[in-house]
Tab-separated table of C-alpha atoms and ligand atoms in Angstrom:
chain	number	residue	atom	x	y	z
V	59	MET	CA	-34.821	-68.415	-52.815
V	60	ALA	CA	-36.308	-69.834	-49.944
V	61	LYS	CA	-37.166	-66.798	-48.080
V	62	ASP	CA	-38.785	-65.329	-51.367
V	63	LYS	CA	-42.056	-68.128	-50.803
V	64	LYS	CA	-42.453	-66.762	-47.345
V	65	ASN	CA	-42.521	-63.235	-48.277
V	66	PRO	CA	-43.364	-62.897	-52.134
V	67	SER	CA	-43.817	-59.069	-52.087
V	68	ARG	CA	-40.452	-58.789	-50.599
V	69	GLY	CA	-38.383	-61.395	-52.886
V	70	ILE	CA	-39.053	-58.988	-56.253
V	71	PHE	CA	-37.056	-56.674	-54.062
V	72	GLU	CA	-33.961	-58.039	-52.013
V	73	PHE	CA	-33.602	-60.318	-55.509
V	74	TYR	CA	-32.848	-56.895	-56.701
V	75	GLU	CA	-31.167	-55.409	-53.873
V	76	LYS	CA	-28.288	-58.101	-53.867
V	77	ASN	CA	-27.011	-58.172	-57.036
V	78	PRO	CA	-28.895	-55.731	-59.631
V	79	GLU	CA	-27.878	-57.160	-62.569
V	80	SER	CA	-27.791	-60.069	-62.327
V	81	ALA	CA	-31.407	-60.197	-61.703
V	82	ASP	CA	-32.438	-58.395	-64.653
V	83	ASN	CA	-29.800	-61.130	-66.443
V	84	ARG	CA	-32.291	-63.989	-64.412
V	85	VAL	CA	-35.765	-61.972	-65.159
V	86	PHE	CA	-34.953	-60.588	-69.118
V	87	GLY	CA	-32.599	-62.697	-70.419
V	88	ARG	CA	-29.507	-61.001	-70.901
V	89	VAL	CA	-30.549	-57.369	-72.762
V	90	SER	CA	-26.956	-55.661	-73.529
V	91	PHE	CA	-27.210	-51.873	-73.858
V	92	PRO	CA	-28.583	-50.628	-76.363
V	93	ASP	CA	-30.829	-52.626	-77.253
V	94	ARG	CA	-32.797	-52.208	-73.992
V	95	ARG	CA	-36.487	-52.198	-74.892
V	96	VAL	CA	-36.373	-55.747	-75.132
V	97	PHE	CA	-40.578	-56.556	-73.610
V	98	LEU	CA	-40.818	-58.895	-71.384
V	99	LYS	CA	-42.344	-62.178	-72.169
V	100	GLY	CA	-42.353	-66.272	-71.829
V	101	ALA	CA	-39.536	-67.140	-69.425
V	102	GLY	CA	-38.679	-63.431	-68.175
V	103	LEU	CA	-41.660	-62.889	-67.182
V	104	ALA	CA	-42.137	-66.554	-65.695
V	105	THR	CA	-39.341	-65.881	-63.942
V	106	MET	CA	-40.553	-62.254	-62.475
V	107	ALA	CA	-43.797	-63.418	-61.638
V	108	ALA	CA	-41.896	-66.173	-59.814
V	109	VAL	CA	-40.365	-64.480	-57.560
V	110	LEU	CA	-42.916	-61.897	-57.257
V	111	GLY	CA	-45.491	-64.467	-55.669
V	112	GLY	CA	-48.125	-62.538	-58.405
V	113	ALA	CA	-49.502	-60.870	-62.217
V	114	ILE	CA	-47.621	-58.092	-63.613
V	115	PRO	CA	-51.298	-56.102	-64.706
V	116	PHE	CA	-49.556	-55.062	-67.298
V	117	HIS	CA	-47.101	-57.389	-68.264
V	118	ARG	CA	-47.368	-56.699	-72.118
V	119	ASN	CA	-45.988	-52.666	-71.527
V	120	MET	CA	-43.361	-53.433	-69.636
V	121	PRO	CA	-39.840	-53.331	-71.101
V	122	ALA	CA	-36.642	-54.687	-69.571
V	123	GLY	CA	-33.916	-53.431	-68.308
V	124	LEU	CA	-36.210	-51.212	-66.208
V	125	MET	CA	-36.060	-52.144	-62.525
V	126	PRO	CA	-34.963	-50.144	-59.994
V	127	ALA	CA	-31.524	-51.243	-60.876
V	128	ALA	CA	-29.470	-48.982	-58.682
V	129	PHE	CA	-29.504	-50.230	-55.004
V	130	ALA	CA	-27.477	-47.292	-53.361
V	131	GLU	CA	-25.687	-49.000	-50.765
V	132	GLY	CA	-25.209	-47.023	-47.694
V	133	LEU	CA	-22.380	-46.623	-45.592
V	134	ASP	CA	-24.890	-47.651	-42.642
V	135	ASP	CA	-22.553	-46.990	-39.861
V	136	VAL	CA	-21.690	-42.653	-40.553
V	137	VAL	CA	-23.912	-40.583	-38.345
V	138	ILE	CA	-24.251	-37.026	-39.003
V	139	GLU	CA	-25.195	-34.780	-36.582
V	140	GLY	CA	-28.514	-32.966	-37.272
V	141	LYS	CA	-28.957	-35.026	-40.507
V	142	GLU	CA	-31.505	-38.004	-39.842
V	143	GLY	CA	-32.198	-40.978	-42.983
V	144	LEU	CA	-29.497	-40.099	-45.460
V	145	THR	CA	-27.711	-42.703	-47.544
V	146	VAL	CA	-24.114	-42.087	-47.306
V	147	LEU	CA	-22.633	-42.590	-50.514
V	148	ASN	CA	-19.123	-41.689	-49.337
V	149	ASP	CA	-17.072	-40.081	-46.000
V	150	ARG	CA	-14.437	-38.482	-47.461
V	151	PRO	CA	-15.558	-36.512	-48.797
V	152	MET	CA	-18.739	-36.008	-46.884
V	153	ASN	CA	-21.202	-37.152	-49.596
V	154	ALA	CA	-25.202	-38.591	-48.399
V	155	GLU	CA	-27.718	-38.152	-50.512
V	156	THR	CA	-31.965	-38.430	-49.448
V	157	PRO	CA	-34.621	-41.263	-50.209
V	158	PRO	CA	-37.803	-40.018	-52.392
V	159	HIS	CA	-39.556	-40.714	-49.685
V	160	LEU	CA	-38.228	-38.401	-47.174
V	161	LEU	CA	-38.201	-35.875	-49.567
V	162	ASN	CA	-42.564	-35.493	-49.183
V	163	ASP	CA	-42.640	-32.678	-47.697
V	164	ASP	CA	-42.818	-29.129	-49.320
V	165	ILE	CA	-40.515	-27.977	-47.654
V	166	THR	CA	-37.003	-30.094	-47.172
V	167	PRO	CA	-36.065	-30.088	-43.446
V	168	THR	CA	-32.532	-29.471	-42.737
V	169	ALA	CA	-31.934	-32.559	-41.373
V	170	ARG	CA	-33.375	-34.484	-45.099
V	171	HIS	CA	-31.349	-31.766	-47.198
V	172	PHE	CA	-28.559	-34.065	-49.171
V	173	ILE	CA	-24.616	-32.533	-48.611
V	174	ARG	CA	-22.300	-33.187	-51.430
V	175	ASN	CA	-18.949	-31.782	-50.291
V	176	ASN	CA	-15.952	-31.880	-53.159
V	177	GLY	CA	-13.130	-31.645	-50.281
V	178	ILE	CA	-12.542	-31.187	-46.545
V	179	PRO	CA	-15.209	-28.255	-44.773
V	180	PRO	CA	-13.600	-25.758	-42.258
V	181	THR	CA	-14.027	-26.960	-38.292
V	182	ASP	CA	-14.204	-23.860	-35.442
V	183	VAL	CA	-16.359	-21.276	-37.723
V	184	ASN	CA	-17.009	-18.074	-36.174
V	185	PRO	CA	-19.883	-16.853	-37.898
V	186	ASP	CA	-19.569	-12.699	-36.030
V	187	ALA	CA	-16.389	-13.051	-37.374
V	188	TRP	CA	-17.108	-14.533	-40.499
V	189	LYS	CA	-15.916	-11.983	-43.637
V	190	LEU	CA	-17.001	-11.857	-47.263
V	191	THR	CA	-15.059	-10.317	-49.935
V	192	ILE	CA	-16.635	-8.959	-52.997
V	193	ASP	CA	-13.534	-7.914	-55.318
V	194	GLY	CA	-12.224	-8.292	-58.685
V	195	LEU	CA	-13.837	-5.753	-61.562
V	196	VAL	CA	-16.186	-3.587	-59.308
V	197	ASP	CA	-16.651	-0.030	-58.824
V	198	LYS	CA	-16.247	-0.743	-54.832
V	199	PRO	CA	-13.912	-3.688	-53.443
V	200	MET	CA	-16.044	-4.426	-50.322
V	201	THR	CA	-15.309	-6.628	-46.788
V	202	LEU	CA	-18.530	-7.967	-45.384
V	203	THR	CA	-19.283	-9.475	-42.110
V	204	ILE	CA	-22.810	-11.208	-41.745
V	205	ALA	CA	-24.211	-8.999	-39.854
V	206	ASP	CA	-23.299	-6.329	-42.428
V	207	LEU	CA	-25.731	-7.801	-44.785
V	208	LYS	CA	-28.195	-7.968	-42.841
V	209	LYS	CA	-27.808	-4.479	-41.362
V	210	ASN	CA	-27.416	-2.877	-45.064
V	211	PHE	CA	-29.389	-5.005	-47.540
V	212	GLU	CA	-32.834	-6.414	-47.897
V	213	VAL	CA	-33.356	-10.245	-45.765
V	214	ILE	CA	-35.487	-12.271	-47.499
V	215	GLU	CA	-36.792	-15.787	-47.194
V	216	GLN	CA	-37.117	-17.864	-50.459
V	217	GLN	CA	-37.926	-21.995	-51.239
V	218	LEU	CA	-35.115	-22.592	-53.150
V	219	VAL	CA	-34.374	-25.963	-55.380
V	220	LEU	CA	-30.357	-27.188	-54.673
V	221	GLU	CA	-30.069	-29.853	-57.480
V	222	CYS	CA	-26.560	-31.528	-57.500
V	223	GLY	CA	-25.992	-32.003	-61.734
V	224	GLY	CA	-24.568	-34.937	-61.077
V	225	ASN	CA	-28.205	-36.241	-59.696
V	226	GLY	CA	-28.915	-39.790	-61.513
V	227	ARG	CA	-25.978	-41.031	-62.055
V	228	ALA	CA	-26.277	-44.261	-61.134
V	229	PHE	CA	-28.373	-44.661	-63.483
V	230	PHE	CA	-25.502	-44.278	-66.686
V	231	GLU	CA	-24.918	-47.045	-68.847
V	232	PRO	CA	-21.718	-47.669	-69.478
V	233	LYS	CA	-20.967	-46.317	-65.499
V	234	ALA	CA	-20.227	-42.690	-64.811
V	235	THR	CA	-17.762	-42.043	-62.394
V	236	GLY	CA	-18.160	-40.173	-59.690
V	237	ASN	CA	-20.659	-40.297	-56.970
V	238	GLN	CA	-23.330	-42.734	-57.745
V	239	TRP	CA	-26.566	-40.182	-56.828
V	240	THR	CA	-29.955	-41.533	-57.382
V	241	TYR	CA	-32.499	-39.419	-56.842
V	242	GLY	CA	-31.908	-37.958	-53.707
V	243	ALA	CA	-29.250	-35.099	-55.047
V	244	VAL	CA	-31.965	-32.769	-54.193
V	245	GLY	CA	-33.860	-30.778	-51.549
V	246	CYS	CA	-36.082	-26.965	-51.134
V	247	SER	CA	-35.659	-25.536	-47.988
V	248	ALA	CA	-36.235	-22.553	-47.434
V	249	TRP	CA	-32.798	-19.982	-47.307
V	250	THR	CA	-32.799	-16.955	-45.849
V	251	GLY	CA	-30.234	-14.002	-46.766
V	252	VAL	CA	-29.699	-11.021	-48.842
V	253	ARG	CA	-29.701	-10.813	-52.766
V	254	LEU	CA	-26.778	-11.527	-54.365
V	255	ALA	CA	-27.447	-9.235	-57.203
V	256	ASP	CA	-28.696	-5.861	-54.332
V	257	VAL	CA	-24.385	-7.300	-52.914
V	258	LEU	CA	-23.366	-6.865	-56.444
V	259	LYS	CA	-24.813	-3.351	-57.476
V	260	ALA	CA	-23.473	-2.322	-54.692
V	261	ALA	CA	-20.290	-2.969	-54.818
V	262	GLY	CA	-20.735	-1.680	-58.901
V	263	VAL	CA	-19.674	-4.084	-61.642
V	264	LYS	CA	-17.900	-2.557	-64.690
V	265	ASP	CA	-19.587	-2.726	-67.961
V	266	ASN	CA	-16.005	-5.435	-69.180
V	267	ALA	CA	-17.632	-7.932	-65.984
V	268	VAL	CA	-18.227	-11.216	-67.916
V	269	TYR	CA	-17.985	-14.015	-64.896
V	270	THR	CA	-18.109	-14.290	-61.464
V	271	ALA	CA	-15.696	-16.913	-59.504
V	272	HIS	CA	-16.595	-17.951	-56.046
V	273	TYR	CA	-14.215	-19.198	-53.296
V	274	GLY	CA	-15.341	-20.766	-49.870
V	275	ALA	CA	-13.211	-22.310	-46.887
V	276	ASP	CA	-13.044	-25.973	-47.482
V	277	LYS	CA	-9.784	-27.420	-48.059
V	278	ASP	CA	-8.433	-29.989	-50.833
V	279	LEU	CA	-8.964	-33.529	-49.633
V	280	SER	CA	-5.051	-33.299	-49.789
V	281	GLY	CA	-5.019	-31.346	-46.888
V	282	LYS	CA	-2.020	-28.877	-48.987
V	283	GLU	CA	-2.869	-25.571	-47.657
V	284	GLY	CA	-3.197	-23.165	-51.142
V	285	LYS	CA	-5.067	-26.133	-53.088
V	286	ILE	CA	-8.187	-25.536	-53.381
V	287	PRO	CA	-11.564	-28.143	-53.844
V	288	ILE	CA	-13.343	-26.372	-55.901
V	289	SER	CA	-14.613	-22.780	-57.110
V	290	ARG	CA	-17.123	-22.023	-60.094
V	291	GLY	CA	-19.142	-18.885	-61.053
V	292	VAL	CA	-22.147	-17.728	-63.397
V	293	PRO	CA	-21.971	-15.737	-66.032
V	294	ILE	CA	-22.984	-11.608	-64.859
V	295	ALA	CA	-26.134	-12.397	-66.260
V	296	LYS	CA	-27.915	-14.893	-64.787
V	297	ALA	CA	-25.869	-13.585	-60.857
V	298	MET	CA	-27.662	-10.753	-61.442
V	299	GLY	CA	-31.129	-12.610	-61.348
V	300	SER	CA	-33.250	-11.653	-58.127
V	301	GLU	CA	-33.189	-15.491	-57.422
V	302	ASN	CA	-30.018	-15.653	-55.866
V	303	LEU	CA	-29.440	-15.492	-52.312
V	304	ILE	CA	-26.274	-15.157	-49.854
V	305	ALA	CA	-27.837	-17.159	-47.500
V	306	PHE	CA	-27.089	-17.339	-43.928
V	307	ALA	CA	-30.023	-19.027	-42.261
V	308	GLN	CA	-31.553	-22.631	-43.554
V	309	ASN	CA	-35.080	-23.504	-42.664
V	310	GLY	CA	-35.214	-20.339	-40.043
V	311	GLU	CA	-32.209	-21.931	-38.260
V	312	ALA	CA	-28.442	-20.988	-38.328
V	313	LEU	CA	-26.567	-23.341	-41.773
V	314	HIS	CA	-25.965	-26.338	-40.893
V	315	PRO	CA	-21.731	-27.190	-41.146
V	316	MET	CA	-22.074	-29.590	-43.835
V	317	ASN	CA	-24.675	-27.094	-45.795
V	318	GLY	CA	-22.068	-24.634	-45.708
V	319	ALA	CA	-22.462	-22.704	-42.117
V	320	PRO	CA	-22.295	-19.516	-42.054
V	321	LEU	CA	-22.577	-18.348	-44.909
V	322	ARG	CA	-23.350	-19.824	-48.476
V	323	LEU	CA	-24.868	-19.157	-52.548
V	324	VAL	CA	-28.053	-20.417	-53.446
V	325	VAL	CA	-28.529	-20.472	-57.009
V	326	PRO	CA	-31.579	-21.936	-57.777
V	327	GLY	CA	-32.078	-24.094	-60.984
V	328	TRP	CA	-28.056	-24.238	-62.002
V	329	PRO	CA	-26.590	-27.219	-60.968
V	330	GLY	CA	-25.779	-26.640	-57.018
V	331	SER	CA	-21.977	-26.267	-57.407
V	332	CYS	CA	-22.422	-23.082	-58.560
V	333	SER	CA	-24.123	-22.370	-55.059
V	334	GLN	CA	-20.143	-22.034	-53.021
V	335	LYS	CA	-20.707	-23.019	-49.397
V	336	TRP	CA	-19.064	-21.544	-46.602
V	337	LEU	CA	-18.019	-18.348	-48.869
V	338	THR	CA	-15.422	-16.190	-48.427
V	339	GLN	CA	-15.232	-13.907	-51.406
V	340	ILE	CA	-16.546	-13.528	-54.773
V	341	GLN	CA	-14.123	-12.402	-57.408
V	342	ILE	CA	-15.960	-10.215	-61.170
V	343	ARG	CA	-13.708	-11.533	-63.981
V	344	ASP	CA	-13.479	-10.017	-66.927
V	345	GLN	CA	-13.703	-13.739	-68.522
V	346	ILE	CA	-15.227	-17.606	-68.089
V	347	HIS	CA	-13.832	-18.960	-64.978
V	348	ASP	CA	-11.671	-21.146	-64.556
V	349	GLY	CA	-11.615	-21.970	-61.145
V	350	PRO	CA	-11.302	-25.938	-59.898
V	351	LYS	CA	-13.839	-28.084	-61.658
V	352	MET	CA	-14.764	-25.402	-64.375
V	353	THR	CA	-12.611	-27.028	-66.843
V	354	GLY	CA	-12.051	-30.090	-68.129
V	355	THR	CA	-15.358	-32.962	-67.853
V	356	SER	CA	-16.603	-31.216	-64.449
V	357	TYR	CA	-19.809	-29.682	-64.688
V	358	ARG	CA	-19.759	-29.605	-68.797
V	359	VAL	CA	-20.959	-32.010	-71.197
V	360	PRO	CA	-20.491	-32.714	-74.570
V	361	ASN	CA	-21.832	-30.299	-77.207
V	362	ARG	CA	-22.897	-32.981	-79.825
V	363	PRO	CA	-24.855	-36.370	-79.542
V	364	VAL	CA	-21.703	-38.990	-78.357
V	365	ALA	CA	-21.935	-42.093	-78.536
V	366	PRO	CA	-22.528	-44.667	-75.193
V	367	GLY	CA	-18.940	-45.084	-73.746
V	368	GLU	CA	-17.835	-42.338	-76.906
V	369	LYS	CA	-14.068	-40.686	-75.813
V	370	VAL	CA	-15.051	-37.184	-76.599
V	371	ASP	CA	-12.201	-34.157	-76.317
V	372	GLU	CA	-12.179	-32.042	-74.046
V	373	LYS	CA	-12.729	-28.953	-76.499
V	374	ASP	CA	-16.336	-30.612	-77.566
V	375	PHE	CA	-17.446	-29.717	-73.832
V	376	GLU	CA	-19.815	-27.437	-73.236
V	377	ILE	CA	-20.354	-25.830	-69.126
V	378	ILE	CA	-24.266	-26.594	-67.773
V	379	GLU	CA	-25.727	-23.850	-67.301
V	380	ARG	CA	-29.749	-24.858	-65.974
V	381	MET	CA	-31.009	-27.519	-64.819
V	382	PRO	CA	-33.408	-30.251	-66.729
V	383	VAL	CA	-36.983	-30.478	-66.177
V	384	LYS	CA	-37.698	-33.461	-63.824
V	385	SER	CA	-39.675	-34.894	-61.335
V	386	LEU	CA	-40.104	-36.634	-58.246
V	387	ILE	CA	-43.152	-39.105	-56.422
V	388	THR	CA	-42.762	-38.797	-52.924
V	389	SER	CA	-45.153	-41.083	-51.988
V	390	PRO	CA	-45.715	-44.180	-52.422
V	391	GLN	CA	-42.555	-45.053	-51.320
V	392	THR	CA	-40.793	-47.661	-53.556
V	393	ASN	CA	-40.205	-51.091	-53.537
V	394	THR	CA	-43.662	-50.944	-50.560
V	395	THR	CA	-46.482	-53.249	-50.473
V	396	VAL	CA	-49.748	-51.361	-50.965
V	397	SER	CA	-53.296	-52.985	-49.543
V	398	GLY	CA	-56.612	-51.241	-51.640
V	399	SER	CA	-57.483	-50.193	-55.290
V	400	GLU	CA	-57.103	-46.762	-54.887
V	401	ILE	CA	-53.883	-45.043	-53.291
V	402	SER	CA	-52.432	-41.226	-53.333
V	403	VAL	CA	-49.125	-40.633	-55.729
V	404	ARG	CA	-47.675	-37.439	-54.527
V	405	GLY	CA	-44.138	-35.445	-55.545
V	406	HIS	CA	-42.347	-32.667	-56.306
V	407	ALA	CA	-41.548	-30.838	-60.020
V	408	TRP	CA	-38.829	-28.413	-61.220
V	409	SER	CA	-37.072	-27.003	-64.144
V	410	GLY	CA	-34.389	-24.704	-64.221
V	411	ASP	CA	-35.557	-21.415	-63.701
V	412	ARG	CA	-38.516	-21.582	-65.739
V	413	LYS	CA	-42.350	-22.681	-64.170
V	414	ILE	CA	-43.650	-26.030	-64.185
V	415	GLU	CA	-47.153	-26.324	-66.293
V	416	LYS	CA	-47.977	-30.546	-66.207
V	417	VAL	CA	-47.181	-33.648	-64.210
V	418	GLN	CA	-48.151	-36.496	-65.746
V	419	VAL	CA	-48.816	-40.546	-64.007
V	420	SER	CA	-48.304	-43.536	-65.296
V	421	ILE	CA	-49.527	-46.966	-63.512
V	422	ASP	CA	-49.225	-49.072	-67.072
V	423	PHE	CA	-45.493	-48.491	-67.849
V	424	GLY	CA	-46.932	-45.014	-69.619
V	425	ALA	CA	-49.382	-46.899	-71.644
V	426	THR	CA	-51.546	-43.801	-70.698
V	427	TRP	CA	-51.046	-41.037	-68.707
V	428	LYS	CA	-53.342	-38.962	-65.991
V	429	ASP	CA	-52.692	-35.378	-65.317
V	430	ALA	CA	-51.934	-34.293	-61.267
V	431	ASP	CA	-53.330	-32.036	-59.510
V	432	LEU	CA	-50.136	-29.109	-60.202
V	433	ALA	CA	-48.973	-26.436	-56.686
V	434	ALA	CA	-47.460	-23.123	-58.152
V	435	PRO	CA	-44.593	-22.319	-56.864
V	436	ALA	CA	-43.882	-20.711	-52.908
V	437	ASN	CA	-41.533	-17.907	-55.203
V	438	GLU	CA	-39.357	-18.077	-58.784
V	439	GLY	CA	-37.139	-20.876	-58.159
V	440	ALA	CA	-38.783	-22.990	-55.557
V	441	TRP	CA	-40.269	-26.368	-56.814
V	442	GLN	CA	-44.130	-27.481	-57.082
V	443	THR	CA	-45.726	-29.630	-55.509
V	444	PHE	CA	-48.012	-32.791	-57.185
V	445	THR	CA	-51.216	-35.046	-56.108
V	446	THR	CA	-53.599	-37.666	-57.503
V	447	LYS	CA	-54.822	-40.641	-57.008
V	448	VAL	CA	-54.773	-43.839	-59.031
V	449	LYS	CA	-57.055	-47.188	-59.302
V	450	PHE	CA	-55.003	-50.358	-59.627
V	451	PRO	CA	-57.441	-52.482	-61.601
V	452	GLN	CA	-55.728	-56.244	-59.886
V	453	PRO	CA	-53.610	-56.802	-57.330
V	454	GLY	CA	-50.303	-56.886	-58.950
V	455	TYR	CA	-47.074	-55.244	-59.518
V	456	TYR	CA	-46.632	-51.742	-60.644
V	457	GLU	CA	-44.714	-49.862	-61.077
V	458	ILE	CA	-45.561	-45.429	-60.500
V	459	TRP	CA	-43.765	-42.930	-62.991
V	460	ALA	CA	-44.105	-39.224	-62.893
V	461	LYS	CA	-43.360	-36.880	-66.313
V	462	ALA	CA	-42.920	-33.097	-65.963
V	463	THR	CA	-42.961	-30.824	-68.451
V	464	ASP	CA	-42.303	-27.320	-68.325
V	465	ASP	CA	-43.796	-23.578	-69.513
V	466	GLN	CA	-41.733	-23.981	-72.550
V	467	GLY	CA	-43.196	-27.343	-73.637
V	468	ILE	CA	-40.537	-29.456	-72.779
V	469	SER	CA	-41.190	-32.611	-70.935
V	470	GLN	CA	-38.967	-35.690	-69.206
V	471	PRO	CA	-37.148	-38.424	-71.391
V	472	PHE	CA	-37.681	-41.652	-70.976
V	473	ALA	CA	-33.966	-42.024	-71.314
V	474	ILE	CA	-31.457	-39.828	-71.309
V	475	ALA	CA	-28.015	-39.616	-73.591
V	476	TRP	CA	-24.947	-40.753	-72.654
V	477	ASN	CA	-22.009	-38.543	-71.343
V	478	PRO	CA	-18.863	-39.251	-69.581
V	479	LYS	CA	-19.698	-36.904	-66.247
V	480	GLY	CA	-22.742	-38.917	-65.792
V	481	TYR	CA	-24.936	-35.375	-66.224
V	482	LEU	CA	-28.066	-34.103	-65.910
V	483	ASN	CA	-30.179	-37.314	-65.854
V	484	ASN	CA	-33.469	-36.254	-65.944
V	485	THR	CA	-35.447	-38.744	-67.058
V	486	PHE	CA	-39.210	-40.589	-65.105
V	487	HIS	CA	-38.573	-41.275	-61.760
V	488	ARG	CA	-39.900	-45.053	-61.036
V	489	VAL	CA	-41.271	-46.009	-58.047
V	490	ALA	CA	-42.179	-49.822	-57.790
V	491	LEU	CA	-45.484	-51.458	-56.061
V	492	VAL	CA	-46.981	-54.795	-54.801
V	493	VAL	CA	-50.275	-54.057	-54.686
V	494	ASN	CA	-52.605	-56.554	-52.557
V	495	GLY	CA	-56.216	-57.133	-52.775
K	192	LIG	N1	-17.256	-24.782	-50.711
K	192	LIG	C1	-18.094	-25.514	-51.005
K	192	LIG	N2	-19.373	-25.093	-52.621
K	192	LIG	C2	-19.840	-26.054	-52.655
K	192	LIG	C3	-18.942	-27.724	-52.579
K	192	LIG	C4	-18.043	-27.717	-52.289
K	192	LIG	O1	-18.097	-28.963	-52.197
K	192	LIG	N3	-16.964	-26.618	-51.598
K	192	LIG	N4	-20.092	-28.909	-53.170
K	192	LIG	C5	-21.025	-27.760	-54.429
K	192	LIG	C6	-21.358	-28.602	-55.059
K	192	LIG	S1	-21.575	-29.818	-56.408
K	192	LIG	C7	-22.777	-28.799	-54.472
K	192	LIG	S2	-24.284	-29.855	-55.562
K	192	LIG	C8	-24.044	-28.650	-53.645
K	192	LIG	C9	-24.003	-29.363	-52.587
K	192	LIG	O2	-24.997	-28.574	-51.599
K	192	LIG	P1	-25.816	-29.054	-50.487
K	192	LIG	O3	-24.351	-29.932	-50.034
K	192	LIG	O4	-25.848	-27.960	-49.444
K	192	LIG	O5	-26.808	-30.052	-50.725
K	192	LIG	O6	-22.679	-27.563	-52.727
K	192	LIG	C10	-21.587	-26.839	-53.757
K	192	LIG	N5	-21.024	-26.010	-52.969
K	193	LIG	MO1	-22.926	-30.903	-57.160
């Protein structure tokens, strides 16, 4: 730990970056699940203060095992054209998330919008020749070009939150398989397109319709013709909401190839997987859609409380619908050193298809909370930006926590109930800071 002495404020972060689990053990002593709320004292506190090179003013409140443990290891050598600063979790299929401090804008730039692919995107896409078919239980099946969509329906631009159902998976214990998303499988870009509901109304949805089925042009990883990586859908009532778009532009430009060019669905507030990319067909069905990633444990959670690690029968799973209330601190950046006793805090909050009523911020591990200023959403389906200032009583190590509450009075939890595939983690976002005087 010679390096820690030279730069004590980086020390704790490097220590954690190398091996978060052993760091946690050394700092806190061996704390095993589910008893993670052991408080820092004695040897643990001394080790922590030593690696930090400073005090932890609110150490009496500090719960163990909560250090920013999951520093995603990026595949640094992967370059994605038109994307910038994303952490690549996997490159086949391509999956990349955005570090929270790069999500500071009200409208997420395309270069910073995450990528979640289940298969291999189409290449040599010709937007002028692209066709979307609406069929199944409709009076008038139709096949439309993008020009037809623009000509026949009202074109609107909306700021819409897209979040992967597995965002936050990295923090589940025991570990859930799948992409180890930390915080950044979320974005709120300005999408341009036509309302899904307007197109479905024009096609005339029949009375016995139950669910949509979405299809795209990407290929299965195996490359097998006819095998599709993902086809999900939503209940007709959700599809008829005015918030959902069939989009052909993101932030005023053609869609990025990794975000579904030339045409995609954007179904805000529901798991990102409902927002089919490279969209070619929407079929209306008389049953809950059973395409790939609709069944089994995909985008489904147990319908009852389960013990961490418990094997759950597939019949006890239900489809995830709306995404839960959540917030993200986008400034300051975590694992940094700040100077001065007062700093500005900023971030965003969202809750499925509800509004956010309140965002609170804490610098003392949740002992006290302060209401932040909260902006109205730009439109239905957009996130809401919060800002506030926090004052630190003395130099040392702090964490800034944020907690959002929606218009149904539902708040983010301190800890999340485990589920087998690690979905819907909406615990507080925590930013680690060293404050210099
Ligand atoms: N055709 C197709 N659509 C898809 C996917 C996919 O793999 N193929 N992934 C889905 C998932 S799981 C998510 S979270 C969102 C991510 O959208 P983005 O990559 O534009 O951020 O796209 C959804 N639409
Ligand atoms: Mo997803």
